[in-house]
GROMACS .gro file of C-alpha atoms in nm:
model
  295
    1MET     CA    1 -17.472 -12.881 -13.394
    2THR     CA    2 -17.676 -13.042 -13.114
    3ILE     CA    3 -17.933 -12.796 -12.964
    4THR     CA    4 -18.004 -12.957 -12.638
    5SER     CA    5 -17.906 -12.887 -12.273
    6THR     CA    6 -17.965 -12.969 -11.908
    7LEU     CA    7 -17.963 -12.743 -11.616
    8HIS     CA    8 -17.657 -12.721 -11.395
    9PRO     CA    9 -17.698 -12.949 -11.080
   10ASP     CA   10 -17.666 -12.623 -10.866
   11ALA     CA   11 -17.926 -12.425 -11.063
   12ALA     CA   12 -18.166 -12.224 -10.862
   13PRO     CA   13 -18.519 -12.368 -10.954
   14PHE     CA   14 -18.691 -12.171 -11.218
   15ALA     CA   15 -19.025 -12.270 -11.387
   16PRO     CA   16 -19.209 -12.013 -11.593
   17LYS     CA   17 -19.562 -11.985 -11.505
   18GLU     CA   18 -19.791 -12.140 -11.779
   19ALA     CA   19 -20.002 -11.828 -11.792
   20PHE     CA   20 -19.693 -11.615 -11.842
   21LEU     CA   21 -19.566 -11.831 -12.134
   22ARG     CA   22 -19.922 -11.809 -12.293
   23SER     CA   23 -19.932 -11.440 -12.282
   24ALA     CA   24 -19.577 -11.303 -12.277
   25PHE     CA   25 -19.361 -11.205 -12.560
   26VAL     CA   26 -19.135 -11.489 -12.657
   27SER     CA   27 -18.852 -11.410 -12.898
   28SER     CA   28 -18.729 -11.708 -13.120
   29ILE     CA   29 -18.468 -11.495 -13.318
   30LEU     CA   30 -18.196 -11.257 -13.227
   31ALA     CA   31 -18.194 -10.888 -13.335
   32THR     CA   32 -17.986 -10.785 -13.634
   33GLY     CA   33 -17.749 -10.496 -13.633
   34PHE     CA   34 -17.721 -10.253 -13.340
   35ALA     CA   35 -17.997 -10.164 -13.089
   36ALA     CA   36 -18.229  -9.894 -13.211
   37SER     CA   37 -18.171  -9.701 -12.881
   38VAL     CA   38 -17.791  -9.656 -12.940
   39MET     CA   39 -17.812  -9.534 -13.301
   40PRO     CA   40 -17.639  -9.370 -13.467
   41VAL     CA   41 -17.323  -9.579 -13.395
   42SER     CA   42 -16.974  -9.419 -13.370
   43ALA     CA   43 -16.731  -9.403 -13.660
   44GLN     CA   44 -16.490  -9.566 -13.435
   45THR     CA   45 -16.694  -9.885 -13.403
   46ILE     CA   46 -16.484 -10.194 -13.420
   47THR     CA   47 -16.591 -10.484 -13.659
   48THR     CA   48 -16.416 -10.817 -13.596
   49ASP     CA   49 -16.403 -11.023 -13.915
   50THR     CA   50 -16.489 -11.398 -13.919
   51LYS     CA   51 -16.152 -11.532 -14.070
   52GLY     CA   52 -16.044 -11.848 -13.896
   53ILE     CA   53 -16.360 -11.867 -13.672
   54LYS     CA   54 -16.712 -11.998 -13.702
   55VAL     CA   55 -17.011 -11.798 -13.596
   56GLY     CA   56 -17.377 -11.842 -13.591
   57GLU     CA   57 -17.719 -11.844 -13.425
   58VAL     CA   58 -17.841 -12.134 -13.217
   59LYS     CA   59 -18.140 -12.215 -13.006
   60ILE     CA   60 -18.072 -12.348 -12.645
   61ALA     CA   61 -18.322 -12.551 -12.458
   62ALA     CA   62 -18.398 -12.333 -12.151
   63PRO     CA   63 -18.684 -12.357 -11.909
   64GLY     CA   64 -18.997 -12.294 -12.123
   65LEU     CA   65 -18.849 -12.195 -12.437
   66GLU     CA   66 -18.585 -12.254 -12.713
   67MET     CA   67 -18.371 -11.959 -12.624
   68PRO     CA   68 -18.181 -11.783 -12.915
   69ALA     CA   69 -17.812 -11.724 -12.880
   70TYR     CA   70 -17.514 -11.617 -13.089
   71PHE     CA   71 -17.197 -11.815 -13.077
   72ALA     CA   72 -16.830 -11.770 -13.214
   73MET     CA   73 -16.553 -12.015 -13.187
   74PRO     CA   74 -16.218 -12.104 -13.355
   75ASP     CA   75 -16.275 -12.301 -13.677
   76ILE     CA   76 -16.148 -12.635 -13.559
   77ASP     CA   77 -16.172 -12.960 -13.752
   78LYS     CA   78 -16.495 -13.138 -13.689
   79ALA     CA   79 -16.297 -13.461 -13.627
   80SER     CA   80 -16.086 -13.292 -13.360
   81ALA     CA   81 -16.114 -13.389 -13.009
   82THR     CA   82 -16.013 -13.053 -12.899
   83LEU     CA   83 -16.234 -12.896 -12.636
   84LEU     CA   84 -16.239 -12.528 -12.619
   85PRO     CA   85 -16.250 -12.301 -12.298
   86THR     CA   86 -16.581 -12.140 -12.277
   87ILE     CA   87 -16.694 -11.786 -12.208
   88LEU     CA   88 -17.049 -11.686 -12.145
   89VAL     CA   89 -17.096 -11.332 -12.269
   90VAL     CA   90 -17.386 -11.157 -12.090
   91GLN     CA   91 -17.550 -10.880 -12.280
   92GLU     CA   92 -17.572 -10.509 -12.204
   93ILE     CA   93 -17.910 -10.381 -12.122
   94PHE     CA   94 -17.977 -10.341 -12.496
   95GLY     CA   95 -17.984 -10.719 -12.543
   96VAL     CA   96 -17.774 -10.935 -12.778
   97HIS     CA   97 -17.713 -10.672 -13.059
   98GLU     CA   98 -17.417 -10.624 -13.285
   99HIS     CA   99 -17.157 -10.510 -13.033
  100VAL     CA  100 -17.223 -10.816 -12.804
  101ARG     CA  101 -17.194 -11.035 -13.104
  102ASP     CA  102 -16.863 -10.880 -13.201
  103VAL     CA  103 -16.734 -10.932 -12.851
  104CYS     CA  104 -16.799 -11.297 -12.904
  105ARG     CA  105 -16.590 -11.297 -13.213
  106ARG     CA  106 -16.312 -11.123 -13.031
  107PHE     CA  107 -16.317 -11.408 -12.774
  108ALA     CA  108 -16.314 -11.669 -13.060
  109LYS     CA  109 -16.008 -11.508 -13.213
  110ALA     CA  110 -15.844 -11.549 -12.864
  111GLY     CA  111 -15.915 -11.924 -12.865
  112PHE     CA  112 -16.249 -11.943 -12.684
  113LEU     CA  113 -16.593 -12.080 -12.763
  114ALA     CA  114 -16.802 -11.760 -12.671
  115VAL     CA  115 -17.187 -11.774 -12.656
  116ALA     CA  116 -17.432 -11.493 -12.565
  117PRO     CA  117 -17.780 -11.605 -12.497
  118GLU     CA  118 -18.079 -11.367 -12.529
  119LEU     CA  119 -18.176 -11.342 -12.171
  120TYR     CA  120 -18.473 -11.113 -12.219
  121ALA     CA  121 -18.636 -11.364 -12.465
  122ARG     CA  122 -18.944 -11.414 -12.261
  123GLN     CA  123 -18.995 -11.046 -12.170
  124GLY     CA  124 -18.941 -10.849 -12.488
  125ASP     CA  125 -18.740 -10.744 -12.777
  126VAL     CA  126 -18.552 -10.428 -12.667
  127SER     CA  127 -18.348 -10.397 -12.977
  128LYS     CA  128 -18.617 -10.206 -13.167
  129VAL     CA  129 -18.699  -9.978 -12.866
  130THR     CA  130 -18.559  -9.635 -12.906
  131ASP     CA  131 -18.647  -9.486 -12.568
  132MET     CA  132 -18.453  -9.598 -12.253
  133LYS     CA  133 -18.775  -9.525 -12.064
  134GLU     CA  134 -18.949  -9.806 -12.251
  135ILE     CA  135 -18.654 -10.044 -12.214
  136MET     CA  136 -18.632 -10.032 -11.829
  137PRO     CA  137 -18.979 -10.173 -11.757
  138ILE     CA  138 -18.889 -10.472 -11.986
  139VAL     CA  139 -18.571 -10.534 -11.798
  140ALA     CA  140 -18.731 -10.505 -11.466
  141LYS     CA  141 -18.950 -10.802 -11.551
  142VAL     CA  142 -18.640 -11.025 -11.584
  143PRO     CA  143 -18.597 -11.242 -11.268
  144ASP     CA  144 -18.248 -11.323 -11.156
  145ALA     CA  145 -18.360 -11.693 -11.106
  146GLN     CA  146 -18.462 -11.697 -11.460
  147VAL     CA  147 -18.124 -11.569 -11.578
  148MET     CA  148 -17.925 -11.798 -11.361
  149ALA     CA  149 -18.122 -12.108 -11.501
  150ASP     CA  150 -18.077 -11.977 -11.862
  151LEU     CA  151 -17.697 -11.939 -11.814
  152ASP     CA  152 -17.693 -12.290 -11.673
  153ALA     CA  153 -17.862 -12.414 -11.985
  154THR     CA  154 -17.607 -12.217 -12.188
  155VAL     CA  155 -17.315 -12.393 -12.003
  156ALA     CA  156 -17.481 -12.729 -12.082
  157TRP     CA  157 -17.516 -12.647 -12.448
  158ALA     CA  158 -17.146 -12.536 -12.470
  159ALA     CA  159 -17.034 -12.867 -12.311
  160LYS     CA  160 -17.215 -13.047 -12.596
  161ASN     CA  161 -17.072 -12.825 -12.873
  162SER     CA  162 -16.700 -12.826 -12.848
  163GLY     CA  163 -16.687 -12.660 -12.504
  164ASP     CA  164 -16.478 -12.769 -12.215
  165ALA     CA  165 -16.712 -12.823 -11.919
  166ALA     CA  166 -16.422 -12.784 -11.686
  167LYS     CA  167 -16.306 -12.443 -11.818
  168VAL     CA  168 -16.600 -12.207 -11.825
  169GLY     CA  169 -16.580 -11.827 -11.746
  170VAL     CA  170 -16.848 -11.541 -11.757
  171THR     CA  171 -16.816 -11.189 -11.853
  172GLY     CA  172 -17.080 -10.904 -11.893
  173PHE     CA  173 -17.125 -10.544 -11.940
  174CYS     CA  174 -17.353 -10.307 -11.762
  175TRP     CA  175 -17.663 -10.504 -11.698
  176GLY     CA  176 -17.464 -10.812 -11.766
  177GLY     CA  177 -17.167 -10.684 -11.541
  178ARG     CA  178 -17.406 -10.734 -11.248
  179ILE     CA  179 -17.518 -11.078 -11.364
  180THR     CA  180 -17.157 -11.176 -11.393
  181TRP     CA  181 -17.114 -11.134 -11.018
  182MET     CA  182 -17.432 -11.299 -10.946
  183TYR     CA  183 -17.363 -11.598 -11.165
  184ALA     CA  184 -17.013 -11.633 -11.015
  185ALA     CA  185 -17.189 -11.688 -10.671
  186HIS     CA  186 -17.456 -11.922 -10.832
  187ASN     CA  187 -17.228 -12.160 -11.027
  188LYS     CA  188 -16.928 -12.269 -10.813
  189ASN     CA  189 -16.789 -12.463 -11.111
  190LEU     CA  190 -16.691 -12.162 -11.314
  191LYS     CA  191 -16.313 -12.086 -11.339
  192ALA     CA  192 -16.344 -11.701 -11.327
  193GLY     CA  193 -16.560 -11.408 -11.413
  194VAL     CA  194 -16.498 -11.044 -11.555
  195ALA     CA  195 -16.753 -10.777 -11.468
  196TRP     CA  196 -16.754 -10.467 -11.664
  197TYR     CA  197 -16.918 -10.176 -11.494
  198GLY     CA  198 -17.211 -10.355 -11.333
  199GLY     CA  199 -17.434 -10.220 -11.052
  200LEU     CA  200 -17.303 -10.333 -10.718
  201ILE     CA  201 -17.558 -10.184 -10.452
  202ARG     CA  202 -17.918 -10.136 -10.538
  203ALA     CA  203 -18.255 -10.170 -10.369
  204SER     CA  204 -18.395 -10.520 -10.355
  205THR     CA  205 -18.697 -10.629 -10.568
  206GLU     CA  206 -18.904 -10.945 -10.620
  207ASN     CA  207 -18.716 -11.013 -10.937
  208THR     CA  208 -18.369 -10.888 -10.799
  209PRO     CA  209 -18.368 -10.979 -10.425
  210ARG     CA  210 -17.994 -10.964 -10.378
  211HIS     CA  211 -17.706 -10.768 -10.551
  212PRO     CA  212 -17.315 -10.817 -10.580
  213ILE     CA  213 -17.259 -10.645 -10.240
  214ASP     CA  214 -17.480 -10.919 -10.085
  215ILE     CA  215 -17.299 -11.226 -10.211
  216THR     CA  216 -16.929 -11.147 -10.138
  217ALA     CA  217 -16.906 -11.376  -9.862
  218SER     CA  218 -17.041 -11.682 -10.070
  219LEU     CA  219 -16.840 -11.579 -10.379
  220LYS     CA  220 -16.612 -11.876 -10.446
  221VAL     CA  221 -16.524 -11.788 -10.819
  222PRO     CA  222 -16.270 -11.503 -10.869
  223VAL     CA  223 -16.406 -11.203 -11.034
  224LEU     CA  224 -16.228 -10.916 -11.183
  225GLY     CA  225 -16.429 -10.590 -11.187
  226LEU     CA  226 -16.363 -10.317 -11.428
  227TYR     CA  227 -16.505  -9.989 -11.344
  228GLY     CA  228 -16.497  -9.619 -11.449
  229GLY     CA  229 -16.422  -9.365 -11.195
  230ALA     CA  230 -16.646  -9.096 -11.378
  231ASP     CA  231 -16.939  -9.350 -11.405
  232THR     CA  232 -17.235  -9.135 -11.297
  233GLY     CA  233 -17.457  -9.433 -11.254
  234ILE     CA  234 -17.218  -9.633 -11.033
  235PRO     CA  235 -17.083  -9.400 -10.767
  236ASN     CA  236 -16.725  -9.442 -10.664
  237ASP     CA  237 -16.818  -9.490 -10.294
  238THR     CA  238 -17.027  -9.807 -10.395
  239VAL     CA  239 -16.715  -9.935 -10.579
  240GLU     CA  240 -16.500  -9.862 -10.283
  241LYS     CA  241 -16.742 -10.026 -10.041
  242MET     CA  242 -16.752 -10.332 -10.261
  243GLN     CA  243 -16.363 -10.343 -10.257
  244GLY     CA  244 -16.365 -10.307  -9.885
  245VAL     CA  245 -16.607 -10.591  -9.840
  246LEU     CA  246 -16.409 -10.822 -10.073
  247LYS     CA  247 -16.099 -10.742  -9.873
  248ALA     CA  248 -16.274 -10.815  -9.550
  249VAL     CA  249 -16.399 -11.159  -9.648
  250LYS     CA  250 -16.044 -11.232  -9.798
  251SER     CA  251 -16.192 -11.284 -10.141
  252ASN     CA  252 -15.970 -11.360 -10.437
  253SER     CA  253 -16.172 -11.124 -10.643
  254GLU     CA  254 -16.048 -10.761 -10.724
  255ILE     CA  255 -16.177 -10.437 -10.874
  256ILE     CA  256 -15.994 -10.187 -11.092
  257LEU     CA  257 -16.137  -9.840 -11.089
  258TYR     CA  258 -16.015  -9.633 -11.381
  259PRO     CA  259 -15.994  -9.258 -11.301
  260GLU     CA  260 -16.191  -9.004 -11.511
  261THR     CA  261 -16.337  -9.293 -11.711
  262PRO     CA  262 -16.711  -9.303 -11.787
  263HIS     CA  263 -16.965  -9.578 -11.796
  264GLY     CA  264 -16.951  -9.782 -12.100
  265PHE     CA  265 -16.590  -9.725 -12.182
  266TYR     CA  266 -16.554 -10.053 -12.376
  267ALA     CA  267 -16.864  -9.983 -12.583
  268ASP     CA  268 -16.673  -9.880 -12.902
  269TYR     CA  269 -17.004  -9.803 -13.087
  270ARG     CA  270 -17.088  -9.530 -12.837
  271PRO     CA  271 -16.941  -9.194 -12.746
  272SER     CA  272 -16.856  -9.335 -12.408
  273TYR     CA  273 -16.574  -9.537 -12.554
  274ARG     CA  274 -16.214  -9.482 -12.439
  275LYS     CA  275 -15.981  -9.681 -12.653
  276THR     CA  276 -15.655  -9.663 -12.434
  277THR     CA  277 -15.864  -9.785 -12.122
  278ALA     CA  278 -16.067 -10.037 -12.331
  279ASP     CA  279 -15.753 -10.196 -12.471
  280GLU     CA  280 -15.576 -10.222 -12.132
  281ALA     CA  281 -15.897 -10.362 -11.968
  282TRP     CA  282 -15.938 -10.627 -12.247
  283THR     CA  283 -15.581 -10.739 -12.203
  284LYS     CA  284 -15.637 -10.761 -11.825
  285ALA     CA  285 -15.962 -10.963 -11.883
  286LEU     CA  286 -15.778 -11.208 -12.101
  287ALA     CA  287 -15.502 -11.238 -11.851
  288TRP     CA  288 -15.747 -11.301 -11.567
  289PHE     CA  289 -15.900 -11.587 -11.739
  290LYS     CA  290 -15.581 -11.729 -11.836
  291LYS     CA  291 -15.450 -11.684 -11.475
  292ASN     CA  292 -15.759 -11.872 -11.338
  293GLY     CA  293 -15.726 -12.174 -11.571
  294LEU     CA  294 -15.909 -12.080 -11.890
  295ALA     CA  295 -15.609 -12.103 -12.102
   0.00000   0.00000   0.00000
């Protein structure tokens, strides 16, 4: 496979500081297995096989580094001219661990090229950290501008590796749910996004100056938000406020709030998993992508 890419023409400029690159942690490989902070994994954990699909790890040329990523795609003939609709899978706060890779395989089984870039590669490897209190400072160092540029690089890589540049979507979970909203505002050429329980309203910081509630008016890409009514980290009133703002600006995005459902309800490797809701939400996610031109 060709391991090259260029930035999307609408990319927010991001250039890592030279001193930062010399001194900071830079990961060149993906973690294996599940993140240490989520062990032990649940007995109901789903494992998607690789029959009929191709999977692997690649390095994508992103600003300042070769960014590791995991991909999964239908096992099409190399001579085939078929281009695949592409889904960017944005990691949970725990990085690109086994659950995120499995989600990529699920999308591949559904006919997509799915790719999950390791978006903390410059800041640290959270997969081996057991305490959430130690993970949060690492994540706080990740600038939105960096993430947008890295996702642009991932789109460019996919377009050179059997992906259809005209059919790209994004989805993400928790930390990645918020990023899904932000990237849908950043890259107007996307077809659609699906945000799973991502934060909507938070205080601004230097690295995260805006949040989903701030970009609704400029949101041109339809996003489906999937949220839990019993999520203690994302209060219902913030979800309802976001719904109200989307309605006020006549957005074609929408949010589903599942009653009595906790945060992380799709994370089958954790106790928060709710199979019935997760299955319904997955079906709605696939239907959303299909409805918006990713079939």
